[in-house]
PDB file of C-alpha atoms in Angstrom:
ATOM      1  CA  UNK A   1      -0.654   0.189   0.485  1.00  0.00           C
ATOM      2  CA  UNK A   2       1.354   4.009  -0.448  1.00  0.00           C
ATOM      3  CA  UNK A   3       0.820   5.945   1.362  1.00  0.00           C
ATOM      4  CA  UNK A   4      -1.999   7.987   0.437  1.00  0.00           C
ATOM      5  CA  UNK A   5      -3.933   5.076   0.652  1.00  0.00           C
ATOM      6  CA  UNK A   6      -3.302   3.904   5.039  1.00  0.00           C
ATOM      7  CA  UNK A   7      -3.685   7.648   5.380  1.00  0.00           C
ATOM      8  CA  UNK A   8      -7.727   8.280   5.791  1.00  0.00           C
ATOM      9  CA  UNK A   9      -7.385  12.303   4.638  1.00  0.00           C
ATOM     10  CA  UNK A  10      -6.246  11.355   1.575  1.00  0.00           C
ATOM     11  CA  UNK A  11      -8.594   8.650   1.550  1.00  0.00           C
ATOM     12  CA  UNK A  12     -11.900  11.200   1.940  1.00  0.00           C
ATOM     13  CA  UNK A  13     -10.250  14.109  -0.245  1.00  0.00           C
ATOM     14  CA  UNK A  14      -9.829  11.290  -2.993  1.00  0.00           C
ATOM     15  CA  UNK A  15     -13.595  10.559  -2.485  1.00  0.00           C
ATOM     16  CA  UNK A  16     -15.002  14.365  -2.560  1.00  0.00           C
ATOM     17  CA  UNK A  17     -13.224  14.683  -5.632  1.00  0.00           C
ATOM     18  CA  UNK A  18     -14.787  11.464  -7.274  1.00  0.00           C
ATOM     19  CA  UNK A  19     -17.976  12.848  -5.827  1.00  0.00           C
ATOM     20  CA  UNK A  20     -18.285  16.257  -7.119  1.00  0.00           C
ATOM     21  CA  UNK A  21     -17.439  14.896 -10.749  1.00  0.00           C
ATOM     22  CA  UNK A  22     -20.800  12.929 -10.137  1.00  0.00           C
ATOM     23  CA  UNK A  23     -23.182  15.705 -11.354  1.00  0.00           C
ATOM     24  CA  UNK A  24     -25.796  13.856 -11.043  1.00  0.00           C
ATOM     25  CA  UNK A  25     -25.725  13.104  -7.692  1.00  0.00           C
ATOM     26  CA  UNK A  26     -23.299  16.173  -6.114  1.00  0.00           C
ATOM     27  CA  UNK A  27     -26.270  18.273  -4.678  1.00  0.00           C
ATOM     28  CA  UNK A  28     -25.856  21.430  -2.640  1.00  0.00           C
ATOM     29  CA  UNK A  29     -26.102  19.195   0.498  1.00  0.00           C
ATOM     30  CA  UNK A  30     -23.250  17.657  -0.599  1.00  0.00           C
ATOM     31  CA  UNK A  31     -21.873  20.748  -1.316  1.00  0.00           C
ATOM     32  CA  UNK A  32     -22.153  22.040   1.838  1.00  0.00           C
ATOM     33  CA  UNK A  33     -20.705  19.145   3.843  1.00  0.00           C
ATOM     34  CA  UNK A  34     -17.604  18.833   1.574  1.00  0.00           C
ATOM     35  CA  UNK A  35     -17.385  22.390   2.695  1.00  0.00           C
ATOM     36  CA  UNK A  36     -17.757  21.704   6.030  1.00  0.00           C
ATOM     37  CA  UNK A  37     -15.282  18.850   6.020  1.00  0.00           C
ATOM     38  CA  UNK A  38     -12.860  20.972   3.630  1.00  0.00           C
ATOM     39  CA  UNK A  39     -12.704  24.328   6.346  1.00  0.00           C
ATOM     40  CA  UNK A  40     -12.249  21.372   9.570  1.00  0.00           C
ATOM     41  CA  UNK A  41      -8.798  21.806   9.052  1.00  0.00           C
ATOM     42  CA  UNK A  42      -5.974  22.893   6.249  1.00  0.00           C
ATOM     43  CA  UNK A  43      -4.444  19.216   6.125  1.00  0.00           C
ATOM     44  CA  UNK A  44      -7.751  18.634   4.104  1.00  0.00           C
ATOM     45  CA  UNK A  45      -7.854  21.370   1.642  1.00  0.00           C
ATOM     46  CA  UNK A  46      -4.496  20.302   0.988  1.00  0.00           C
ATOM     47  CA  UNK A  47      -5.023  16.511   0.502  1.00  0.00           C
ATOM     48  CA  UNK A  48      -8.506  17.438  -1.617  1.00  0.00           C
ATOM     49  CA  UNK A  49      -6.053  20.340  -3.886  1.00  0.00           C
ATOM     50  CA  UNK A  50      -3.539  17.571  -4.352  1.00  0.00           C
ATOM     51  CA  UNK A  51      -6.438  14.731  -5.244  1.00  0.00           C
ATOM     52  CA  UNK A  52      -8.507  17.483  -7.466  1.00  0.00           C
ATOM     53  CA  UNK A  53      -4.777  17.636  -9.079  1.00  0.00           C
ATOM     54  CA  UNK A  54      -4.274  14.101  -9.696  1.00  0.00           C
ATOM     55  CA  UNK A  55      -7.924  13.587 -11.206  1.00  0.00           C
ATOM     56  CA  UNK A  56      -7.595  16.326 -13.644  1.00  0.00           C
ATOM     57  CA  UNK A  57      -4.034  14.605 -14.597  1.00  0.00           C
ATOM     58  CA  UNK A  58      -5.586  10.995 -15.112  1.00  0.00           C
ATOM     59  CA  UNK A  59      -8.278  12.562 -17.637  1.00  0.00           C
ATOM     60  CA  UNK A  60      -5.787  13.760 -19.683  1.00  0.00           C
ATOM     61  CA  UNK A  61      -3.635  10.556 -20.372  1.00  0.00           C
ATOM     62  CA  UNK A  62      -5.018   8.976 -22.908  1.00  0.00           C
ATOM     63  CA  UNK A  63      -6.756   5.643 -22.796  1.00  0.00           C
ATOM     64  CA  UNK A  64      -4.279   2.759 -23.309  1.00  0.00           C
ATOM     65  CA  UNK A  65      -3.853   1.403 -27.032  1.00  0.00           C
ATOM     66  CA  UNK A  66      -5.548  -2.401 -27.251  1.00  0.00           C
TER      67      UNK A  66
END
């Protein structure tokens, strides 16, 4: 396991990023819950920003050739 996989803050941040990009189910209540989590501790924002960058970078990687 990587360090991120063992870190509950990283896991929560990654889950929030995934949820946020699910436009059908990420409503205002979910956004408010995420903002509360982000404001709870500076490490939450740091992990979220890192996860969001990773999500965006992964979207730029073309699928593997078959």
